[in-house]
């Protein structure tokens, strides 16, 4: 699978249920290879492996993933912790079988770079800040998608 990384989580550690007293580490990222297709990718393993893999690329980099495990995603659980994707699947990277290679999008395919700037939600599924302000009471308790741009950054 070849695509551009459009989102990434931090590395987290969890107690390992199989080996009491030790930890397993994980991080996830979202990979996009066309305007309509993107998928979540997760990696679990030792701290050294997961940190090294996470530090090997960043959002905006193009990556090639070899030998991932393809799993059907569990919609309820999956979408609680990861971005909602149009795919019915997710990819799992394993220390022993999977390889992630990073390269410049210019070297791979400049069309991948343009995918970074496309929203992942339906353009008709956004609320403006004005709509939220005007209709705040009726939107109470709902999850909303907001499309915004940063106008300035300061201290």
Tab-separated table of C-alpha atoms in Angstrom:
chain	number	residue	atom	x	y	z
A	1	UNK	CA	0.000	0.000	0.000
A	2	UNK	CA	1.366	3.416	-0.959
A	3	UNK	CA	-0.124	6.629	0.373
A	4	UNK	CA	0.323	9.909	2.204
A	5	UNK	CA	0.043	10.077	5.993
A	6	UNK	CA	-2.842	12.448	6.805
A	7	UNK	CA	-3.030	11.923	10.574
A	8	UNK	CA	-1.028	10.295	13.355
A	9	UNK	CA	-1.354	9.626	17.092
A	10	UNK	CA	1.297	9.713	19.791
A	11	UNK	CA	2.890	6.514	21.075
A	12	UNK	CA	1.075	5.090	24.117
A	13	UNK	CA	1.939	2.253	26.460
A	14	UNK	CA	-0.479	-0.221	28.047
A	15	UNK	CA	-0.003	-3.048	30.561
A	16	UNK	CA	0.474	-6.327	28.697
A	17	UNK	CA	-2.254	-8.779	29.773
A	18	UNK	CA	-0.223	-11.788	28.614
A	19	UNK	CA	3.033	-10.792	30.316
A	20	UNK	CA	2.117	-9.325	33.704
A	21	UNK	CA	4.481	-6.534	34.716
A	22	UNK	CA	5.455	-5.543	31.167
A	23	UNK	CA	3.982	-3.058	28.692
A	24	UNK	CA	2.954	-3.127	25.041
A	25	UNK	CA	3.114	0.030	22.970
A	26	UNK	CA	0.965	1.305	20.138
A	27	UNK	CA	0.390	4.203	17.782
A	28	UNK	CA	-1.893	4.709	14.805
A	29	UNK	CA	-1.943	6.740	11.643
A	30	UNK	CA	-4.302	7.335	8.742
A	31	UNK	CA	-3.102	6.702	5.196
A	32	UNK	CA	-4.739	8.136	2.077
A	33	UNK	CA	-4.141	7.039	-1.506
A	34	UNK	CA	-6.993	8.719	-3.407
A	35	UNK	CA	-9.532	11.520	-2.889
A	36	UNK	CA	-12.119	9.032	-1.615
A	37	UNK	CA	-10.036	6.274	0.012
A	38	UNK	CA	-8.163	6.301	3.307
A	39	UNK	CA	-7.532	3.693	5.979
A	40	UNK	CA	-6.373	3.504	9.596
A	41	UNK	CA	-3.115	1.719	10.331
A	42	UNK	CA	-2.088	0.525	13.821
A	43	UNK	CA	1.153	-0.830	15.174
A	44	UNK	CA	1.602	-2.761	18.421
A	45	UNK	CA	4.830	-4.064	19.894
A	46	UNK	CA	7.818	-3.314	22.039
A	47	UNK	CA	8.552	0.267	23.028
A	48	UNK	CA	11.715	0.288	20.920
A	49	UNK	CA	9.942	-0.944	17.770
A	50	UNK	CA	6.869	1.298	18.082
A	51	UNK	CA	8.822	4.481	18.970
A	52	UNK	CA	11.324	3.861	16.183
A	53	UNK	CA	8.546	3.316	13.637
A	54	UNK	CA	6.582	6.358	14.837
A	55	UNK	CA	9.657	8.599	14.628
A	56	UNK	CA	10.504	7.399	11.095
A	57	UNK	CA	7.772	9.489	9.430
A	58	UNK	CA	5.374	12.372	10.069
A	59	UNK	CA	2.098	13.728	8.724
A	60	UNK	CA	2.632	14.724	5.085
A	61	UNK	CA	5.173	11.986	4.336
A	62	UNK	CA	4.514	9.314	1.750
A	63	UNK	CA	4.975	5.741	2.905
A	64	UNK	CA	4.945	2.288	1.393
A	65	UNK	CA	3.603	-0.447	3.648
A	66	UNK	CA	4.581	-4.029	2.894
A	67	UNK	CA	2.951	-7.123	4.438
A	68	UNK	CA	0.406	-5.533	6.766
A	69	UNK	CA	-2.254	-7.703	8.348
A	70	UNK	CA	-5.650	-6.739	6.898
A	71	UNK	CA	-8.447	-6.885	9.470
A	72	UNK	CA	-12.154	-6.169	9.276
A	73	UNK	CA	-12.711	-3.216	11.556
A	74	UNK	CA	-15.072	-3.356	14.496
A	75	UNK	CA	-17.039	-0.199	13.706
A	76	UNK	CA	-18.181	0.799	17.196
A	77	UNK	CA	-14.871	0.187	18.924
A	78	UNK	CA	-12.722	1.317	16.019
A	79	UNK	CA	-14.381	4.681	15.533
A	80	UNK	CA	-14.170	5.522	19.220
A	81	UNK	CA	-10.378	5.777	19.050
A	82	UNK	CA	-9.607	6.410	15.351
A	83	UNK	CA	-10.872	8.665	12.557
A	84	UNK	CA	-13.905	7.332	10.695
A	85	UNK	CA	-12.795	5.928	7.333
A	86	UNK	CA	-14.759	4.745	4.285
A	87	UNK	CA	-12.945	1.387	4.350
A	88	UNK	CA	-14.413	-1.690	6.039
A	89	UNK	CA	-10.871	-2.672	6.968
A	90	UNK	CA	-7.863	-1.536	8.952
A	91	UNK	CA	-4.200	-2.428	8.641
A	92	UNK	CA	-2.090	-3.819	11.462
A	93	UNK	CA	1.705	-3.601	11.349
A	94	UNK	CA	3.731	-6.342	12.949
A	95	UNK	CA	7.363	-6.124	13.997
A	96	UNK	CA	8.169	-9.506	12.478
A	97	UNK	CA	6.329	-9.275	9.139
A	98	UNK	CA	5.611	-5.668	8.140
A	99	UNK	CA	7.880	-3.039	6.603
A	100	UNK	CA	7.235	0.708	6.324
A	101	UNK	CA	9.379	2.683	3.885
A	102	UNK	CA	9.287	6.474	3.838
A	103	UNK	CA	10.028	8.580	0.781
A	104	UNK	CA	9.305	11.976	-0.668
A	105	UNK	CA	5.900	12.361	-2.294
A	106	UNK	CA	7.719	14.075	-5.159
A	107	UNK	CA	9.703	10.878	-5.756
A	108	UNK	CA	6.599	8.670	-5.569
A	109	UNK	CA	3.705	10.559	-7.085
A	110	UNK	CA	3.033	14.277	-6.788
A	111	UNK	CA	-0.736	13.530	-6.937
A	112	UNK	CA	-0.426	12.155	-3.399
A	113	UNK	CA	0.585	15.590	-2.087
A	114	UNK	CA	-2.720	17.117	-3.170
A	115	UNK	CA	-4.561	14.568	-0.988
A	116	UNK	CA	-3.199	16.234	2.151
A	117	UNK	CA	-5.482	19.220	1.688
A	118	UNK	CA	-8.750	17.406	1.042
A	119	UNK	CA	-11.248	17.167	3.898
A	120	UNK	CA	-12.026	13.629	5.043
A	121	UNK	CA	-15.699	14.438	5.650
A	122	UNK	CA	-18.508	15.096	3.204
A	123	UNK	CA	-18.458	18.823	2.303
A	124	UNK	CA	-22.185	18.998	3.128
A	125	UNK	CA	-21.619	17.647	6.664
A	126	UNK	CA	-20.085	20.766	8.251
A	127	UNK	CA	-21.453	23.474	10.477
A	128	UNK	CA	-20.173	27.020	10.315
A	129	UNK	CA	-19.340	28.811	13.553
A	130	UNK	CA	-22.228	31.170	12.799
A	131	UNK	CA	-24.666	28.228	12.606
A	132	UNK	CA	-23.367	26.850	15.888
A	133	UNK	CA	-23.700	30.247	17.600
A	134	UNK	CA	-27.206	30.842	16.225
A	135	UNK	CA	-28.506	27.317	16.875
A	136	UNK	CA	-26.431	26.326	19.897
A	137	UNK	CA	-29.352	25.196	22.058
A	138	UNK	CA	-30.811	22.858	19.436
A	139	UNK	CA	-27.356	21.344	18.777
A	140	UNK	CA	-26.679	20.633	22.452
A	141	UNK	CA	-25.335	17.112	22.990
A	142	UNK	CA	-24.735	16.437	19.274
A	143	UNK	CA	-21.363	15.688	17.732
A	144	UNK	CA	-20.622	18.229	15.012
A	145	UNK	CA	-18.076	18.562	12.250
A	146	UNK	CA	-16.532	22.007	12.015
A	147	UNK	CA	-14.387	23.132	9.104
A	148	UNK	CA	-12.146	26.015	10.121
A	149	UNK	CA	-8.902	27.705	9.166
A	150	UNK	CA	-6.339	29.200	11.532
A	151	UNK	CA	-6.186	32.938	10.933
A	152	UNK	CA	-3.260	33.698	13.219
A	153	UNK	CA	-1.122	32.182	15.945
A	154	UNK	CA	0.375	34.148	18.810
A	155	UNK	CA	1.520	33.772	22.418
